[in-house]
Each structure stands twice: as C-alpha cells, then as structure tokens.
C-alpha cells in the first residue's frame, strides 16, 4: 500500500445485504448529503441494497467544489451508477434530489440502457413546474441558512454562527444554482417506468396540485401519495416511508424462487 487517500465518490453504501434483490438509489434535498439515509438500510431489510448519492462539496466530499449545473452532476453520477448496478434498481429523490433523480433516470436509460424499475419524486414539483429563480443566491450565508432553519432542515444554532453558516451555505449555493439553471428536457421526457409522487400534507411549498402533475411525466403507471408531516415528512416517520418504498421497489420483482 502506498498510503494514498481514496477520493470519495458520488455513491455511498453501508453494508449492503448479500441477499439483496434490488437496489434503491436515494438522492437528498438541496444543501444536504448522503448520510441522512444511513438508517434506512436497516429499515429497508435484507431484500434491498441502498445507494445514497453524495454530491461534491458536502460531508465526505466537502473539499470539492459544489456542482452548479445538472450536466456536471450527471456526467459523474450516471457512469458511476452504471458501473455499480448488478441488480434491478429504483430511484427515490427528495425535493431537489427528485429533480436530479428524474434526470438521472433519463440518463441511465438513454445513455446506458438501464431504466429504473420505478421512480419516486418526493416533495418536488414536476420538471416544468419549478418556478422562476427566487433570488436566494443574493442572500448572505446567514440569511440563507436562516431559511433552512425556518423550514426545519437544520438546527437554529447554525444560522447564529458565521463559520458554520458559511460551511452549510457553500453546497446549498451550488444546489440553488443548479436548480435556477435547470430547463426540462425538450425530447423524450417521459419515463417508461412507474412513477410515485409523494408529499407531506403540511408542505406549503409542494401542494397536491403540484404533485398531481408528475404522472404526465411517465408513460407507465403513476400514483400520488400524501403522508402526515411537512416538507421533511420522510424524516419524521422513516419506518412508514421505508415500508412504502419496500413495496414500491419489490412489487415489480418476481417472487422468491
């Protein structure tokens, strides 16, 4: 061994079960990272291996510059996922992660011939309903983090500490720039797999009207679900959410032989 450090990659996994029959790829919300999904591996059980997406500029990849465009993310992420896949896979993305997850599913199918068995868009508007940039990039670091505090995404202490606020705001600015510059695809926009559109019932930013637009982005079956909770409902009741994901991921698979 030469002692060289191994560069962290875009996919993180924690003791994937050797009995897994499918893979679930999870993409986090803006400004956050992969490690929030670590407890889900145990909750998903022995039939599913969880792969969490780690974008640059956060957690294990904090030394790297955050990506600011969808193309940057997909150029790294899609080949890495294609090289890892040895089982059928589904995609779960939350908020911004759902937007990236939708484009990842398209890239995997169009460029690598590996469409997912299903895609869940959680707490996210449809690609053509993202709205105009809201000017968040003009805010100071502490103002930007204060918005996260108001949403319940981070502790209030982070906004009060300028150094901590800067560390949190850095990847968030990249993610906001990515979303601000995003344009929906002009050709072949439909996913040929089942799509689930999920939200928390108290999420004022993503309403029932918003998620009802997702079925138009699939040529297969589509379902709309509402869970108790706010924008971060998936953290409030992870057992329920992972149980629903188990059914979604394993449903299309043949029964055990």
Coordinates of C-alpha atoms in Angstrom, one line a residue:
X1 CA 0.0 0.0 0.0
X2 CA 1.3 3.5 -0.8
X3 CA -0.9 5.3 1.7
X4 CA -2.6 7.4 -0.9
X5 CA -6.1 8.6 0.1
X6 CA -9.0 7.2 -1.8
X7 CA -11.1 10.0 -3.3
X8 CA -14.7 9.8 -2.1
X9 CA -17.1 9.0 -4.9
X10 CA -20.7 10.0 -5.7
X11 CA -22.2 6.8 -4.3
X12 CA -22.3 5.8 -0.7
X13 CA -23.5 2.5 0.8
X14 CA -23.4 0.8 4.2
X15 CA -23.1 -3.0 4.4
X16 CA -25.4 -3.8 1.6
X17 CA -27.1 -7.2 2.3
X18 CA -25.8 -10.1 0.2
X19 CA -29.4 -11.2 -0.1
X20 CA -30.5 -8.0 -1.9
X21 CA -32.8 -8.5 -4.9
X22 CA -32.9 -4.8 -5.9
X23 CA -31.1 -1.5 -5.4
X24 CA -32.7 1.7 -4.2
X25 CA -30.8 4.9 -5.2
X26 CA -31.6 7.8 -2.8
X27 CA -30.9 11.4 -3.6
X28 CA -31.0 14.1 -0.8
X29 CA -32.5 17.6 -0.7
X30 CA -30.6 20.8 -1.5
X31 CA -27.7 21.5 0.7
X32 CA -27.6 18.1 2.3
X33 CA -25.8 14.9 1.9
X34 CA -26.0 11.1 1.7
X35 CA -25.6 10.2 5.4
X36 CA -29.1 11.1 6.3
X37 CA -30.1 7.9 4.5
X38 CA -27.8 5.6 6.5
X39 CA -30.5 4.4 8.9
X40 CA -32.7 3.4 6.0
X41 CA -30.5 0.4 5.0
X42 CA -31.6 -1.5 8.1
X43 CA -35.2 -0.4 7.8
X44 CA -35.4 -1.5 4.1
X45 CA -34.5 -5.0 5.1
X46 CA -32.4 -7.8 3.5
X47 CA -34.0 -7.6 0.1
X48 CA -32.9 -4.1 -0.8
X49 CA -29.4 -2.5 -1.1
X50 CA -29.4 1.2 -0.5
X51 CA -27.1 3.5 -2.6
X52 CA -27.1 7.1 -1.4
X53 CA -25.9 9.9 -3.7
X54 CA -23.2 12.2 -2.4
X55 CA -22.8 15.3 -4.5
X56 CA -19.5 17.3 -4.3
X57 CA -19.0 20.0 -1.6
X58 CA -20.5 18.3 1.4
X59 CA -19.9 15.6 4.0
X60 CA -17.2 13.2 2.8
X61 CA -16.7 15.4 -0.3
X62 CA -16.5 18.7 1.5
X63 CA -13.1 19.6 0.0
X64 CA -14.5 19.5 -3.6
X65 CA -16.2 22.4 -5.3
X66 CA -20.0 22.0 -5.4
X67 CA -21.6 21.4 -8.8
X68 CA -23.7 24.2 -10.2
X69 CA -25.3 22.5 -13.2
X70 CA -27.3 19.4 -13.9
X71 CA -24.9 18.3 -16.6
X72 CA -21.9 18.3 -14.2
X73 CA -23.8 16.1 -11.8
X74 CA -25.0 13.6 -14.4
X75 CA -21.6 13.4 -16.2
X76 CA -20.1 12.0 -12.9
X77 CA -23.1 10.2 -11.4
X78 CA -24.6 8.2 -14.3
X79 CA -21.4 6.3 -15.3
X80 CA -20.7 5.6 -11.6
X81 CA -24.2 4.2 -11.1
X82 CA -24.0 2.2 -14.3
X83 CA -20.7 0.6 -13.2
X84 CA -22.2 -0.3 -9.8
X85 CA -25.5 -1.8 -10.9
X86 CA -25.8 -5.6 -10.7
X87 CA -29.5 -5.8 -9.8
X88 CA -32.7 -4.1 -10.8
X89 CA -32.9 -0.6 -9.3
X90 CA -35.4 2.1 -8.4
X91 CA -34.8 5.8 -7.6
X92 CA -36.0 7.9 -4.7
X93 CA -35.3 11.6 -4.7
X94 CA -36.4 14.2 -2.2
X95 CA -37.0 17.9 -3.2
X96 CA -34.1 18.9 -5.4
X97 CA -33.0 15.2 -5.2
X98 CA -36.1 14.3 -7.1
X99 CA -35.3 16.7 -9.9
X100 CA -31.8 15.2 -10.2
X101 CA -33.2 11.7 -9.8
X102 CA -35.6 12.3 -12.7
X103 CA -32.7 13.4 -15.0
X104 CA -30.5 10.5 -13.6
X105 CA -33.2 8.0 -14.6
X106 CA -33.4 9.5 -18.1
X107 CA -29.6 9.5 -18.5
X108 CA -29.4 5.9 -17.2
X109 CA -32.0 4.7 -19.8
X110 CA -31.0 6.8 -22.7
X111 CA -27.2 6.6 -22.4
X112 CA -26.6 3.3 -20.5
X113 CA -29.7 1.2 -21.4
X114 CA -30.6 0.8 -17.8
X115 CA -34.0 2.3 -17.0
X116 CA -35.1 2.1 -13.4
X117 CA -37.9 -0.2 -12.3
X118 CA -39.6 2.8 -10.7
X119 CA -39.0 6.4 -9.6
X120 CA -40.4 8.3 -6.6
X121 CA -40.5 12.1 -6.7
X122 CA -40.8 13.2 -3.1
X123 CA -41.7 16.8 -2.1
X124 CA -40.9 18.1 -5.5
X125 CA -42.7 19.9 -8.3
X126 CA -42.7 18.4 -11.8
X127 CA -39.8 19.4 -14.1
X128 CA -41.9 22.0 -16.0
X129 CA -43.3 23.5 -12.8
X130 CA -40.2 24.5 -10.9
X131 CA -40.9 28.2 -11.0
X132 CA -38.6 31.2 -11.5
X133 CA -35.4 31.7 -9.5
X134 CA -36.4 33.3 -6.2
X135 CA -33.2 35.4 -5.6
X136 CA -31.9 33.1 -2.8
X137 CA -28.3 33.4 -4.2
X138 CA -28.3 37.1 -3.3
X139 CA -28.8 36.4 0.4
X140 CA -25.9 36.3 2.8
X141 CA -24.8 33.0 4.2
X142 CA -26.6 33.5 7.5
X143 CA -29.7 34.7 5.7
X144 CA -29.6 31.6 3.5
X145 CA -29.2 29.2 6.4
X146 CA -31.9 31.1 8.4
X147 CA -34.3 29.9 5.6
X148 CA -33.3 26.3 6.2
X149 CA -33.9 26.8 9.9
X150 CA -37.3 28.2 9.2
X151 CA -38.0 25.1 7.1
X152 CA -36.8 22.8 9.9
X153 CA -34.0 21.5 7.9
X154 CA -31.1 22.5 10.2
X155 CA -30.7 23.5 13.9
X156 CA -31.1 27.2 14.7
X157 CA -27.5 27.3 16.1
X158 CA -26.1 27.0 12.6
X159 CA -27.5 30.4 11.5
X160 CA -26.2 32.1 14.5
X161 CA -22.6 31.0 13.9
X162 CA -21.0 32.7 10.8
X163 CA -18.4 30.0 10.2
X164 CA -20.9 27.2 10.5
X165 CA -23.3 29.2 8.3
X166 CA -20.7 29.5 5.6
X167 CA -20.0 25.8 5.6
X168 CA -23.7 25.0 5.3
X169 CA -24.3 27.7 2.7
X170 CA -21.5 26.6 0.3
X171 CA -23.1 23.4 -1.0
X172 CA -26.5 25.0 -0.8
X173 CA -25.5 27.8 -3.2
X174 CA -24.3 25.2 -5.7
X175 CA -27.6 23.4 -5.4
X176 CA -29.6 26.5 -5.8
X177 CA -27.6 27.5 -8.9
X178 CA -28.2 24.0 -10.3
X179 CA -32.0 24.4 -9.8
X180 CA -32.0 28.0 -11.1
X181 CA -30.3 27.0 -14.4
X182 CA -32.4 23.8 -14.9
X183 CA -34.6 23.5 -18.0
X184 CA -36.8 20.5 -18.6
X185 CA -36.0 18.2 -21.5
X186 CA -37.4 19.0 -24.9
X187 CA -37.4 15.5 -26.3
X188 CA -38.2 12.1 -24.8
X189 CA -39.2 13.5 -21.4
X190 CA -41.4 10.5 -20.3
X191 CA -40.0 7.8 -18.0
X192 CA -41.1 4.3 -19.1
X193 CA -41.4 3.1 -15.5
X194 CA -44.0 3.6 -12.7
X195 CA -43.7 7.0 -11.0
X196 CA -44.8 7.8 -7.5
X197 CA -45.3 11.4 -6.5
X198 CA -45.2 11.8 -2.7
X199 CA -45.5 14.8 -0.3
X200 CA -46.2 15.8 3.3
X201 CA -49.7 17.0 3.9
X202 CA -48.4 20.2 5.6
X203 CA -45.9 21.1 3.0
X204 CA -47.0 24.5 1.8
X205 CA -44.3 24.7 -1.0
X206 CA -45.3 21.4 -2.7
X207 CA -49.1 21.0 -2.8
X208 CA -51.4 18.3 -4.0
X209 CA -51.9 20.3 -7.2
X210 CA -48.1 20.3 -7.7
X211 CA -47.6 16.6 -7.3
X212 CA -50.6 15.7 -9.5
X213 CA -48.5 17.0 -12.4
X214 CA -45.9 14.2 -12.1
X215 CA -48.0 11.4 -13.7
X216 CA -47.8 13.3 -17.0
X217 CA -44.0 12.5 -17.0
X218 CA -44.4 8.8 -17.1
X219 CA -45.7 6.5 -19.9
X220 CA -46.4 3.8 -17.3
X221 CA -48.5 3.7 -14.1
X222 CA -48.3 6.7 -11.7
X223 CA -49.5 7.2 -8.2
X224 CA -49.9 10.2 -5.9
X225 CA -49.5 9.8 -2.1
X226 CA -49.7 12.2 0.8
X227 CA -48.1 11.4 4.2
X228 CA -48.5 13.1 7.6
X229 CA -45.9 15.8 8.1
X230 CA -44.3 18.8 6.4
X231 CA -41.6 19.1 3.7
X232 CA -39.4 16.7 5.6
X233 CA -42.1 14.1 6.3
X234 CA -39.7 11.3 5.3
X235 CA -37.5 12.0 8.3
X236 CA -40.5 12.3 10.7
X237 CA -41.7 8.7 10.1
X238 CA -38.9 6.8 8.4
X239 CA -40.4 3.4 9.2
X240 CA -43.6 4.2 7.3
X241 CA -41.7 5.8 4.4
X242 CA -39.3 2.9 4.0
X243 CA -42.1 0.4 4.3
X244 CA -43.8 2.1 1.4
X245 CA -40.5 2.2 -0.5
X246 CA -40.1 -1.6 0.1
X247 CA -43.4 -2.2 -1.5
X248 CA -42.7 0.1 -4.4
X249 CA -39.2 -1.4 -5.1
X250 CA -40.0 -5.1 -4.6
X251 CA -43.5 -5.0 -6.2
X252 CA -42.4 -5.4 -9.8
X253 CA -39.9 -8.2 -9.0
X254 CA -40.8 -11.9 -9.3
X255 CA -41.4 -13.7 -6.0
X256 CA -38.6 -15.6 -4.3
X257 CA -37.8 -18.9 -6.1

